[in-house]
Coordinates of C-alpha atoms in Angstrom, one line a residue:
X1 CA 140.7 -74.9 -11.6
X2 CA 144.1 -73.2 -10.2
X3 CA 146.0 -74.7 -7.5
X4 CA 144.5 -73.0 -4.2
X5 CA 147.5 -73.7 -2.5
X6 CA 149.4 -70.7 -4.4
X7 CA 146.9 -68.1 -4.4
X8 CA 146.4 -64.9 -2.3
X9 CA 143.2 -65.1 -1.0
X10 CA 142.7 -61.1 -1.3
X11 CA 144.1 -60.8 -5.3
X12 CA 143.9 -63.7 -6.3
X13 CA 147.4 -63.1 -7.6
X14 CA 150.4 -66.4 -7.6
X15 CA 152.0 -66.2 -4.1
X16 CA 156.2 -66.4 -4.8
X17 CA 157.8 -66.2 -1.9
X18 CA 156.2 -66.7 1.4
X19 CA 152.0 -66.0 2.8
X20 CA 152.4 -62.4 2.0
X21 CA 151.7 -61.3 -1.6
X22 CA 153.9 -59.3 -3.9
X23 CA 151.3 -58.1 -5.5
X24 CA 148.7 -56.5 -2.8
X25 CA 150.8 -57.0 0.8
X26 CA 148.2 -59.0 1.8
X27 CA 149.4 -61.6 4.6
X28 CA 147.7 -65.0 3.5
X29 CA 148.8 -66.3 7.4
X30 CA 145.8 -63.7 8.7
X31 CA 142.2 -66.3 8.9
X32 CA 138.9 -64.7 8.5
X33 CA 137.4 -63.9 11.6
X34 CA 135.5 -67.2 12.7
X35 CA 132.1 -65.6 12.9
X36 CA 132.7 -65.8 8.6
X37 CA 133.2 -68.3 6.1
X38 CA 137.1 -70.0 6.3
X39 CA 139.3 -68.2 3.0
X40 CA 139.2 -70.5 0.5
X41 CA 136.3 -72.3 1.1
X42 CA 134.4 -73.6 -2.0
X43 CA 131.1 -72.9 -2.9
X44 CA 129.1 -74.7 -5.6
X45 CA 132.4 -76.4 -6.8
X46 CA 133.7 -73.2 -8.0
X47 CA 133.2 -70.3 -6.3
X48 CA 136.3 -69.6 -3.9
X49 CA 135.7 -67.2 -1.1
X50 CA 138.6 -64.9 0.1
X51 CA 138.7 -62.1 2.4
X52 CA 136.1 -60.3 3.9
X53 CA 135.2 -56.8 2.3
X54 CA 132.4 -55.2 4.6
X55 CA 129.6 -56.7 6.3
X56 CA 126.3 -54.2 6.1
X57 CA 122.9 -54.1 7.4
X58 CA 121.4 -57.2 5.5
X59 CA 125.0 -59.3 4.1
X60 CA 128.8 -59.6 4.5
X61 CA 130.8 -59.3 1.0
X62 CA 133.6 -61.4 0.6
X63 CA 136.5 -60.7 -2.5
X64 CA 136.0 -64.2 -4.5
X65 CA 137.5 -66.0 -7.2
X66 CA 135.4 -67.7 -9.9
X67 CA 137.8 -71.3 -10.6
X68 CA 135.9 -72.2 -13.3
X69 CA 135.9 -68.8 -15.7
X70 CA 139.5 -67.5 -13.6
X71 CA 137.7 -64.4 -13.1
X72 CA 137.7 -62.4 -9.6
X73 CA 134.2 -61.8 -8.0
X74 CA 132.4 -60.5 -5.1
X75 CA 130.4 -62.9 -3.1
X76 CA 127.7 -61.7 -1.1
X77 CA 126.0 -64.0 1.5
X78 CA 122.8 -63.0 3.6
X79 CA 124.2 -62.5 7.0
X80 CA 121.7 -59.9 8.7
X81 CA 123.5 -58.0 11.9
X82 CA 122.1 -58.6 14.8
X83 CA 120.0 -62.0 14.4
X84 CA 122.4 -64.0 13.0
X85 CA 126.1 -65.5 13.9
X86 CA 128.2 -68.6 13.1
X87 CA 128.7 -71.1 15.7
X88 CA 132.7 -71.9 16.0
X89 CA 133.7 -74.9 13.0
X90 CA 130.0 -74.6 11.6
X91 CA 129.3 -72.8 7.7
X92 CA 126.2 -73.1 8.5
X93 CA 124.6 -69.4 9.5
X94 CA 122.7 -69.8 13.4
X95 CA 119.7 -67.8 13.6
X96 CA 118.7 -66.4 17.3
X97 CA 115.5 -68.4 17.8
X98 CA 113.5 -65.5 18.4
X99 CA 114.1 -64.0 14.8
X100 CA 113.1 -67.2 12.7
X101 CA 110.0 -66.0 12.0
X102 CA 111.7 -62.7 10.6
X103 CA 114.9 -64.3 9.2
X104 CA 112.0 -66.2 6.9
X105 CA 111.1 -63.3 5.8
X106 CA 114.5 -61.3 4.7
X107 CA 115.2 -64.4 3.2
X108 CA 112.6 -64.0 0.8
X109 CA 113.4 -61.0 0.1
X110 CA 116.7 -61.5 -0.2
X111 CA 116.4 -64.3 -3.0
X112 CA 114.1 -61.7 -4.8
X113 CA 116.1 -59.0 -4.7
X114 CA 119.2 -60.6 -6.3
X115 CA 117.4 -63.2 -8.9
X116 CA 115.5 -59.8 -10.2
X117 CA 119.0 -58.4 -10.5
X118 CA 120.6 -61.5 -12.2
X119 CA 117.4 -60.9 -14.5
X120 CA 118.4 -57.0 -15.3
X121 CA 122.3 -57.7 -15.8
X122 CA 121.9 -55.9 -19.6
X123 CA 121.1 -52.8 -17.7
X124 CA 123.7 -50.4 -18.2
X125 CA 123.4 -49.1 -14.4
X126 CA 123.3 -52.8 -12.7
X127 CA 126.6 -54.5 -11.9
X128 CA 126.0 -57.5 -13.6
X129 CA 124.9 -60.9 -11.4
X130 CA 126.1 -63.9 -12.8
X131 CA 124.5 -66.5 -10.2
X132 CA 122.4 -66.4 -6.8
X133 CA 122.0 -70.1 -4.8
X134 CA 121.1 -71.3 -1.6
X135 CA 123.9 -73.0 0.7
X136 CA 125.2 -73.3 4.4
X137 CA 121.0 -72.6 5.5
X138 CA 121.2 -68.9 3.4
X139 CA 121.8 -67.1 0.3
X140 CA 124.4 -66.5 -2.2
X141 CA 124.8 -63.9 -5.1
X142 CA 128.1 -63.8 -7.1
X143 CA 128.3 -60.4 -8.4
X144 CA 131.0 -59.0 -11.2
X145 CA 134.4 -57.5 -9.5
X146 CA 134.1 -53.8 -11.3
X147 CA 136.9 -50.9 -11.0
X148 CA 134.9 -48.0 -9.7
X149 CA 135.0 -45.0 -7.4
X150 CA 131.6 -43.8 -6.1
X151 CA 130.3 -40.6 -6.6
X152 CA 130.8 -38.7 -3.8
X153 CA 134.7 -39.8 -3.9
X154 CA 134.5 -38.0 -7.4
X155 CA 132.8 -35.2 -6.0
X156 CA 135.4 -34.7 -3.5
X157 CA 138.4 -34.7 -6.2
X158 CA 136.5 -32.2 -7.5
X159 CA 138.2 -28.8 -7.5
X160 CA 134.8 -27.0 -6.9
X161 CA 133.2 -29.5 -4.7
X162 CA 130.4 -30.1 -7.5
X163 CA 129.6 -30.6 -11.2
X164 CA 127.1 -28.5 -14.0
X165 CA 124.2 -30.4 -15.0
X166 CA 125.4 -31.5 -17.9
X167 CA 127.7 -33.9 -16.9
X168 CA 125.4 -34.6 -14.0
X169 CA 122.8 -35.6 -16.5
X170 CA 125.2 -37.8 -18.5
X171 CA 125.9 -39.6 -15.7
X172 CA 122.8 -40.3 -13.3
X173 CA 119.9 -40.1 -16.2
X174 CA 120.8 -44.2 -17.2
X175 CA 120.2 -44.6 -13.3
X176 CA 116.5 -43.9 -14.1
X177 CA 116.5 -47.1 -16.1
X178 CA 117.3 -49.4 -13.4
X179 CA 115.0 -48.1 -10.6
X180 CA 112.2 -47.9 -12.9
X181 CA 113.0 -51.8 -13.4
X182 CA 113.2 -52.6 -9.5
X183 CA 109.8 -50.8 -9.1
X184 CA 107.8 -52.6 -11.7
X185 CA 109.1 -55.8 -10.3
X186 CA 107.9 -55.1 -7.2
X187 CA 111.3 -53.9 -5.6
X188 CA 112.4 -50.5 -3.4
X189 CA 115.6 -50.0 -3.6
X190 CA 115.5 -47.7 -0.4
X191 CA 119.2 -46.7 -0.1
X192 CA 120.1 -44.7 -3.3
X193 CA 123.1 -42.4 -1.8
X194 CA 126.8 -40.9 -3.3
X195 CA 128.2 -43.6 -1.7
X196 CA 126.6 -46.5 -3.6
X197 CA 126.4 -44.8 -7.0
X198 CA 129.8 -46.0 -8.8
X199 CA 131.7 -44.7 -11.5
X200 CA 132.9 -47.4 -13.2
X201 CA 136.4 -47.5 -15.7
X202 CA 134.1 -48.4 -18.9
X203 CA 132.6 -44.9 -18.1
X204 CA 129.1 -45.8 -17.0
X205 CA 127.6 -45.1 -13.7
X206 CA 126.2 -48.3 -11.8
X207 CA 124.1 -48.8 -8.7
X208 CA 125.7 -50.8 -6.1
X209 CA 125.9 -52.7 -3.7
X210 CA 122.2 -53.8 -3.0
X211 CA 121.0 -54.3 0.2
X212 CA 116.9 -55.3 1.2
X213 CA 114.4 -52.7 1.5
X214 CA 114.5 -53.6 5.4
X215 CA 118.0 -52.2 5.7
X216 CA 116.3 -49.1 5.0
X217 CA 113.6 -49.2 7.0
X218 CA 114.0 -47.9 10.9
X219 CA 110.6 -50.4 11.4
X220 CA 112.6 -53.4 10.3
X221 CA 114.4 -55.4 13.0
X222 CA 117.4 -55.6 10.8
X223 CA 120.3 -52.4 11.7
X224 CA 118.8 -49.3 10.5
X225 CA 121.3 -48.0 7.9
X226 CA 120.3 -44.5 7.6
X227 CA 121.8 -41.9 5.2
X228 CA 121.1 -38.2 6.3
X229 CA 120.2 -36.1 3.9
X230 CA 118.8 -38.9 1.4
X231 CA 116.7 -41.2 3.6
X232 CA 113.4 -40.2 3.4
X233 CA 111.2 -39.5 6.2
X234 CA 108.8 -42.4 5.7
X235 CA 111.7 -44.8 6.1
X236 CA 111.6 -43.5 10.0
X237 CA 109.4 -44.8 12.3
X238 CA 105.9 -42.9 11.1
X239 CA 102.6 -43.2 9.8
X240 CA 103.8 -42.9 6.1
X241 CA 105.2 -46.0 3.6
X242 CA 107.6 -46.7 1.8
X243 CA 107.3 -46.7 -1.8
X244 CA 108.9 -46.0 -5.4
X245 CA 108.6 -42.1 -4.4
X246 CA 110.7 -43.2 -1.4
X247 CA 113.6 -43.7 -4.3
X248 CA 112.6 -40.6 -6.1
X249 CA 113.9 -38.4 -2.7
X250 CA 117.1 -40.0 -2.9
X251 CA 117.4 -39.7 -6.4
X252 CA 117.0 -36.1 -6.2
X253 CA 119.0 -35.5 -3.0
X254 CA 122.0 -37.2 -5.1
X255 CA 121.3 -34.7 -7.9
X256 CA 121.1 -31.7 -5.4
X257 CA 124.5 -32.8 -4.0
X258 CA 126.5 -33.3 -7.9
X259 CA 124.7 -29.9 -8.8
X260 CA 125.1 -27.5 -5.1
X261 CA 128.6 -29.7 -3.4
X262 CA 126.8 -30.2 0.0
X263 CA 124.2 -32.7 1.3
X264 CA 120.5 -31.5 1.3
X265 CA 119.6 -31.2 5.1
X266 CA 117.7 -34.5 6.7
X267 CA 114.1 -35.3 6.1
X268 CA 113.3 -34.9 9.2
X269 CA 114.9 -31.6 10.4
X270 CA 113.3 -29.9 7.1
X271 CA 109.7 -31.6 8.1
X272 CA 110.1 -28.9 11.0
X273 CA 111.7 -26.2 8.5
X274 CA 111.1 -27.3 4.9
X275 CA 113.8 -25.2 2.8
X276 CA 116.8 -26.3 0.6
X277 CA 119.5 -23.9 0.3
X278 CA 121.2 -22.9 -2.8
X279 CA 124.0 -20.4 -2.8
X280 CA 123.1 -17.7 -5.7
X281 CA 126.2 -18.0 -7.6
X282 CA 125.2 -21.9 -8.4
X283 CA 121.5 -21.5 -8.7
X284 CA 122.1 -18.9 -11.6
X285 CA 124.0 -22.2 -13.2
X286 CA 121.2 -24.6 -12.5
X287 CA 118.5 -25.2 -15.2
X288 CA 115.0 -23.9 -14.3
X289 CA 113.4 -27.4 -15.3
X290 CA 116.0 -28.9 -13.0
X291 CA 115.3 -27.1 -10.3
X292 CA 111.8 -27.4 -10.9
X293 CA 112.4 -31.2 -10.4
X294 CA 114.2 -31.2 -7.5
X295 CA 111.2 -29.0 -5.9
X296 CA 109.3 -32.1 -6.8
X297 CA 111.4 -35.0 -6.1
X298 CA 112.6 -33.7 -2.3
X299 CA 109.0 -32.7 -1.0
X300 CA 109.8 -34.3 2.8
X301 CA 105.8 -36.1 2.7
X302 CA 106.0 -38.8 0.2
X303 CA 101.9 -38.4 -0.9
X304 CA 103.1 -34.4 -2.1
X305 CA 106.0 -35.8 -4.1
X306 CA 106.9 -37.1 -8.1
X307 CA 105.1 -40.6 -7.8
X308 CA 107.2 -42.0 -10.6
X309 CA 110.4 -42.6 -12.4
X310 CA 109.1 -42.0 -15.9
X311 CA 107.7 -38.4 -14.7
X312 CA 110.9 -37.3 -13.0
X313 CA 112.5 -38.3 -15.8
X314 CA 110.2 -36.4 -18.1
X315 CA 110.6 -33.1 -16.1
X316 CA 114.5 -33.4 -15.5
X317 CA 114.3 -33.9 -19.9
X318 CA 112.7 -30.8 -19.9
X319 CA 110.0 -31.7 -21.7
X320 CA 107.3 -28.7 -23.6
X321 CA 104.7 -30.4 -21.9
X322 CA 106.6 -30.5 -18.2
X323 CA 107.9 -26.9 -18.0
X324 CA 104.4 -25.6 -18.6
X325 CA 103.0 -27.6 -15.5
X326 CA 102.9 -25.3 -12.1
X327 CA 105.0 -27.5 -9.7
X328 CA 104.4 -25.8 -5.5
X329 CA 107.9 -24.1 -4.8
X330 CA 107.8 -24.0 -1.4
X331 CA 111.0 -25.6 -0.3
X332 CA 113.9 -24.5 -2.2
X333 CA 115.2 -21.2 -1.9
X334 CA 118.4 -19.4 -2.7
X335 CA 120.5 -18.0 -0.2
X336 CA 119.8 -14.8 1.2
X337 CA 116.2 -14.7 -0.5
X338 CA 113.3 -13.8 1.8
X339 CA 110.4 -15.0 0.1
X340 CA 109.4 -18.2 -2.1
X341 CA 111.5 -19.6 -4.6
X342 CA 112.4 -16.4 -6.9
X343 CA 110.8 -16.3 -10.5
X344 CA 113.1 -16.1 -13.5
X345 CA 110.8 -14.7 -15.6
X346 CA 109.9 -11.0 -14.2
X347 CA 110.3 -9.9 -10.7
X348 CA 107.3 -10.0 -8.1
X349 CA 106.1 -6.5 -7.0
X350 CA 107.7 -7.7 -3.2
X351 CA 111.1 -7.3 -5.3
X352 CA 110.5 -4.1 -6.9
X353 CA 109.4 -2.3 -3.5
X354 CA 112.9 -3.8 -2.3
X355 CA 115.0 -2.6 -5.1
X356 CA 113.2 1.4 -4.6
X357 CA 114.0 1.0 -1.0
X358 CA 117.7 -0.3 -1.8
X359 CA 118.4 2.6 -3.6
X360 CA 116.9 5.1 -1.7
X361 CA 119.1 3.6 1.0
X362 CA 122.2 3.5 -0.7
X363 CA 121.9 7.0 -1.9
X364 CA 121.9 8.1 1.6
X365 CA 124.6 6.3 2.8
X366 CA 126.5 8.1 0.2
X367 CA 126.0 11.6 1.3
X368 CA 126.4 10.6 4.9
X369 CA 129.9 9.7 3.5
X370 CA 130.3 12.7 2.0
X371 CA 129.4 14.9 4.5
X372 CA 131.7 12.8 7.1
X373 CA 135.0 13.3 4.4
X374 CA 134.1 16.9 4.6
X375 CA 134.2 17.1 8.0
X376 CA 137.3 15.3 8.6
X377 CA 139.3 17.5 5.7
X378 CA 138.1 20.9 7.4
X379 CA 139.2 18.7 11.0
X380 CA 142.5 18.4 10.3
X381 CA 142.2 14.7 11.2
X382 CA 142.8 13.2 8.2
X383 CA 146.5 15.4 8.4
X384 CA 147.4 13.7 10.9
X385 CA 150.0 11.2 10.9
X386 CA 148.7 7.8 12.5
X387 CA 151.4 5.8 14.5
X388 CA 151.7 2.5 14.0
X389 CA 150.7 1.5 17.0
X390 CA 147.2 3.3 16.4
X391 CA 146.3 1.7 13.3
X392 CA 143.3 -0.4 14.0
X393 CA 143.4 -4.3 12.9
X394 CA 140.7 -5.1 10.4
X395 CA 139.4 -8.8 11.6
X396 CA 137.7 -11.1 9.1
X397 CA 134.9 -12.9 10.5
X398 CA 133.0 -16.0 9.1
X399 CA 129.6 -17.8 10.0
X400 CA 130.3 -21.1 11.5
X401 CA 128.7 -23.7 9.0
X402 CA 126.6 -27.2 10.0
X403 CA 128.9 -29.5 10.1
X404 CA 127.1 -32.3 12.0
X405 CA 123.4 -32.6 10.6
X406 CA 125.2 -32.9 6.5
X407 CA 126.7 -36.1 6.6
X408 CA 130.1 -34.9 6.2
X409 CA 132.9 -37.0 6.5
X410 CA 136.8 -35.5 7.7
X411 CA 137.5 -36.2 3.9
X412 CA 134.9 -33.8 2.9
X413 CA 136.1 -31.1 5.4
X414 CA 140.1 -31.7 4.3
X415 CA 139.1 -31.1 1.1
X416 CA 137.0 -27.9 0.8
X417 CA 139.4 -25.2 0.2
X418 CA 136.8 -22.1 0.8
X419 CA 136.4 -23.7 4.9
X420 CA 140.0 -24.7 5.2
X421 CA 140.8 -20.5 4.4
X422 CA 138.3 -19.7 7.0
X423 CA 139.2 -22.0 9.7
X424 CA 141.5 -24.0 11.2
X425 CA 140.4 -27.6 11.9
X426 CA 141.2 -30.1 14.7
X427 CA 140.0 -33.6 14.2
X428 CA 139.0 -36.4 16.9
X429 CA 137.5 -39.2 17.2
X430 CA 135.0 -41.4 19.5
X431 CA 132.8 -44.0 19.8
X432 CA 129.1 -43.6 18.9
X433 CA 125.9 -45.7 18.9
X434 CA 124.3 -43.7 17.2
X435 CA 126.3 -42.3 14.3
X436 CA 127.9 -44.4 11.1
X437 CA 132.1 -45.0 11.2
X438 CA 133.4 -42.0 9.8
X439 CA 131.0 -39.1 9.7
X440 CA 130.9 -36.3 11.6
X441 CA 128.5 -35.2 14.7
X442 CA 129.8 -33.2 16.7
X443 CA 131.3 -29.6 16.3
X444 CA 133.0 -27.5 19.0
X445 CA 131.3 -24.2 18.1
X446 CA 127.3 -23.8 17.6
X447 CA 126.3 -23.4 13.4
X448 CA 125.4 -19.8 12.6
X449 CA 128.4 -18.3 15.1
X450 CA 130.1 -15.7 13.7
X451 CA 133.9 -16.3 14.4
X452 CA 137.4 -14.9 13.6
X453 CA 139.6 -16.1 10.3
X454 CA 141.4 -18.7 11.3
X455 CA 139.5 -19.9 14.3
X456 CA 140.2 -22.9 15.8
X457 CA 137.3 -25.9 15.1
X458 CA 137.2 -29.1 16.8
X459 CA 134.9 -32.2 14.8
X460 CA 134.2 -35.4 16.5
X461 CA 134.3 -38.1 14.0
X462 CA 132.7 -41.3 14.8
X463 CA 134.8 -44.1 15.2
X464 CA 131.6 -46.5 15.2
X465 CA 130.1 -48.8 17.4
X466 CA 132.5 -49.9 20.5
X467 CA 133.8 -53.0 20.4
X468 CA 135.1 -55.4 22.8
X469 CA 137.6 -58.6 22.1
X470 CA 135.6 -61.6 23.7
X471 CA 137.4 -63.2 26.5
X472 CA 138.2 -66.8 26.6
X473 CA 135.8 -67.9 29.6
X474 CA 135.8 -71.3 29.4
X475 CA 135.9 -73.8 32.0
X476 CA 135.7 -71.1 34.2
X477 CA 131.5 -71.4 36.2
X478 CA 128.3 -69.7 34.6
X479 CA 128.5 -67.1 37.2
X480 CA 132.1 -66.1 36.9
X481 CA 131.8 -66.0 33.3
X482 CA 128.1 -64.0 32.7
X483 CA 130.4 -61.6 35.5
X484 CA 133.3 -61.1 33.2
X485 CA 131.3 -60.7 29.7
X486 CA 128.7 -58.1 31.3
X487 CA 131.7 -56.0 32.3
X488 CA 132.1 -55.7 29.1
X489 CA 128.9 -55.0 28.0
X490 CA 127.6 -58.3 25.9
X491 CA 124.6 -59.8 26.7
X492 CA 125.2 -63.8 27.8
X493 CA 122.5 -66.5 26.5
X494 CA 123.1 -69.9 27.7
X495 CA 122.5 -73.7 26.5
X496 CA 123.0 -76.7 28.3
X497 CA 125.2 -79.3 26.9
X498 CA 125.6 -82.8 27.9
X499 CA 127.8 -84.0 31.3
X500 CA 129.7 -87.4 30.7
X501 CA 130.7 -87.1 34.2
X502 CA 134.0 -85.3 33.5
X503 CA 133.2 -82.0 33.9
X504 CA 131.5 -79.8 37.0
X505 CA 128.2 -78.8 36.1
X506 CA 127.5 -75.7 35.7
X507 CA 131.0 -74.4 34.1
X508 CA 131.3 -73.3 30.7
X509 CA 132.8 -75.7 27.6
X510 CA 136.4 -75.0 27.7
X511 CA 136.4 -76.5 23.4
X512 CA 134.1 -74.1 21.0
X513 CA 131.8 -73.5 23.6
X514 CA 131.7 -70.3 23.4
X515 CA 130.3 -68.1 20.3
X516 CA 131.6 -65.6 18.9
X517 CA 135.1 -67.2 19.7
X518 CA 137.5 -66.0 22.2
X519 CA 139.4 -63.4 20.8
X520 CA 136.7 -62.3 17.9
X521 CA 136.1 -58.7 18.3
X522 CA 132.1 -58.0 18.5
X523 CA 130.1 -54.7 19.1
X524 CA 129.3 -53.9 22.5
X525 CA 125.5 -55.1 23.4
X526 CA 126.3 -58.3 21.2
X527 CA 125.1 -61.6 22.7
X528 CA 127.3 -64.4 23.3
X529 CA 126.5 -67.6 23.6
X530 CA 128.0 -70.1 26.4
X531 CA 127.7 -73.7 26.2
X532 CA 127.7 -74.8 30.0
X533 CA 126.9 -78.5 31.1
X534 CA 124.6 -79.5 33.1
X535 CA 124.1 -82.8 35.1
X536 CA 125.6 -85.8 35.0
X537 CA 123.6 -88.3 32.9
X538 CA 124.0 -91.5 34.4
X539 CA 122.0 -95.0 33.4
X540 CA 120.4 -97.8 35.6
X541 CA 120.4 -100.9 35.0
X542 CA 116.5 -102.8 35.3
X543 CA 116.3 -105.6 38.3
X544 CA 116.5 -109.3 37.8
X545 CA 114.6 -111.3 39.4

């Protein structure tokens, strides 16, 4: 193994001069915040953690180094928001007492998850898994360090926003593969989205990262992480269950985004209106059998949609056998159409009575045009010279689009040329509950507003959950400190400690007696725990007689 001493605990790179690396900035003096695992401590005599990467619903991801094979890896270790913390100088992970029962549970689930993905590493769409162990009271799974952009980053850089099914095809169809695998072991993946479908450099498309089904499920006591546009409506809290079809919708809604360049509308705004909008000039681009599929994949009730893999697959292959099955095409119409989906094959006799009425239309609006030139010529009018001042200013208007119910991020906005022409953006950002870091959700003017080119928009991104720095309380009494860490919204659990006689009872541990630590920066509505003492514990010696 290396020499720790000499490493950068985000590259893994040789430090040369000093804690900051030459090779990634990184400033090896900065400590992981103490609610994680200490950099560079050693798991299984081999595995090194380093820096913290992100910490989602169900786990915290750490960039690792493998001392044994000098190879870099991702370590991910079960560390569910919400129900778990570290106490100050402990690796061990603290469970709130009241979620033991449920912690049991995700920890199960957990372990399955990630040993059924150490089983599927040959898969060309799984990021291979090289180990998964317990330690420090949860679980581990070291997972391969792979160059890759996901695919709405990809989308993004695209010039037109979005890619023909061919390529799309190329790259999700091995996807197919890998679900199908989850499902017959048992396994939902529940968050298939863009963002965790990766394009790797060795040109394969993988899914990752993993998180529990419980992530995905609003039920679930672990942090809801909802996707809009590609969580499903029976992942909300309703009467319907989760099941493979549940990854079918997100399937499809990812295919719907490569193949249209916007995010299909959320489950449960089209369970109120049930259409899918596809601009004519890329529905005419779009497969029939393709679209056929998506009709099936994204019906909003679970029991009316594709019920497997293997049949999605089948009708996205275009099989003989699929395209002569009738698939309900109720919810997917172009833009501008008035009826159901249109038919490619001959038009309905609704179209026909439109097209004789069209042209009866336009023919008159022609001789009305005629008749008005005549007038004007005979007039005079159009003789007469116009003064600059006269001439009327043609204004371009535009309809204000959605840009709070798609998911869209400022990226996404910054980089669509078409809305950048129409309007002129002004970005801010605030704090929300409610709403993932980085998206979108709230827009100065309503959708469907017709405005002015070049009208002035302002979007609210979210800049997450608020968060407070935890103030150093102790030694200071259980009422002056529950006063202080209210204020600031946390919610204060204590534990009494023992009293040598030293110390005033009732005041709060002024040495790691307070968790998260003083100066760790939590989410608002967090609970912190204070260790206060209590009375003095004295002895008595027994009479003699």
């Amino acid at each position: 193994m290396r020499e720790l001493d000499n490493l950068c605990v985000n590259c893994w790179g040789e430090l040369t001069s000093g804690s900051v690396c030459n090779e990634c900035g990184y400033d090896n003096d900065v400590e992981n915040d103490t609610m994680y695992l200490p950099a560079k401590t050693i798991l299984q005599d081999k595995y090194i953690v380093g820096t913290v990467q992100k910490h989602d619903s169900d786990a915290v991801t750490y960039l690792g180094y493998d001392g044994q094979l000098d190879r870099l890896i991702l370590i991910r270790e079960l560390y569910p928001k919400g129900i778990a913390n570290r106490l100050e100088g402990n690796t061990d992970l603290h469970i709130r007492q009241r979620y033991l029962d449920e912690f049991e549970n995700i920890k199960k689930s957990y372990y399955k998850l990630w040993t059924t993905l150490e089983k599927l590493h040959s898969l060309s769409a799984v990021t291979p898994v090289y180990d998964v162990f317990e330690a420090n009271a949860t679980v581990y799974a070291i997972i391969e360090d792979m160059d890759c952009i996901s695919l709405r980053d990809y989308l993004i850089r695209n010039e037109a926003g979005y890619i023909a099914w061919e390529n799309a095809r190329i790259m999700l169809m091995p996807v197919l593969t890998t679900l199908e695998s989850l499902h017959s072991n048992g396994i939902v993946h529940g968050g298939v989205s863009p963002d965790n479908l990766m394009l790797c450099r060795d040109g394969k498309v993988r899914l990752a990262p993993f998180s529990i089904t419980q992530s995905y499920d609003s039920s679930s006591v672990l942090e809801f992480c909802e996707n809009e546009g590609y969580t499903a409506l029976e992942q909300y809290d309703n009467n319907h269950k989760i099941c493979a079809a549940t990854d079918i919708y997100s399937f499809s809604a990812c295919i719907y985004r490569a193949l249209v360049g916007t995010n299909p509308p959320s489950a449960v705004s089209r369970e109120a209106n049930d259409k899918l909008m596809i601009p004519n000039a890329i529905a005419e681009n779009i497969p029939i059998h393709v679209i056929k599929a998506l009709v099936g994949g994204l019906q909003v009730y679970p029991e009316k949609r594709i019920k497997t893999i293997d049949a999605l697959r089948e009708m996205l292959d275009a099989a003989p056998a699929v395209q002569a099955k009738t698939i309900p095409q109720k919810d997917i119409y172009q833009e501008g159409a008035t009826g159901g989906y249109p038919d490619y094959n001959k038009p309905t006799k609704a179209e026909k009575k439109r097209k004789i009425i069209a042209t009866i239309l336009a023919v008159a609006v022609i001789i009305t045009i005629i008749a008005i030139g005549v007038v004007l010529k005979t007039s005079g009018i159009l003789n007469k010279p116009v003064q600059e001042e006269e001439q009327s200013q043609v204004l371009v208007t535009y309809e204000v689009p959605n840009f709070v119910n798609n998911g869209y991020t400022q990226s996404d906005i910054e980089n669509n040329g078409a809305w950048n022409e129409q309007f002129n953006f002004v970005f801010q950002g605030e704090y929300s509950a409610d709403t993932e870091q980085g998206i979108i959700f709230k827009q100065s003017i309503e959708p469907g507003t017709k405005v002015t080119q070049g009208s002035d928009i302002v979007l609210t991104v979210s800049k997450g959950v608020q968060t407070e720095k935890v103030p150093n309380v102790g030694a200071l009494t259980i009422e002056e400190a529950k006063k202080q860490l209210e204020e600031l919204g946390f919610k204060v659990t204590t534990v009494e400690v023992y009293n040598d006689g030293t110390h005033t009872k009732g005041t709060v541990k002024s040495t790691t007696g307070i968790a998260p630590a003083p100066g760790s920066v939590v989410a608002v509505g967090e609970e912190v725990i204070l260790q206060v003492y209590g009375e003095v514990e004295t002895t008595t010696e027994p009479t003699t007689e």
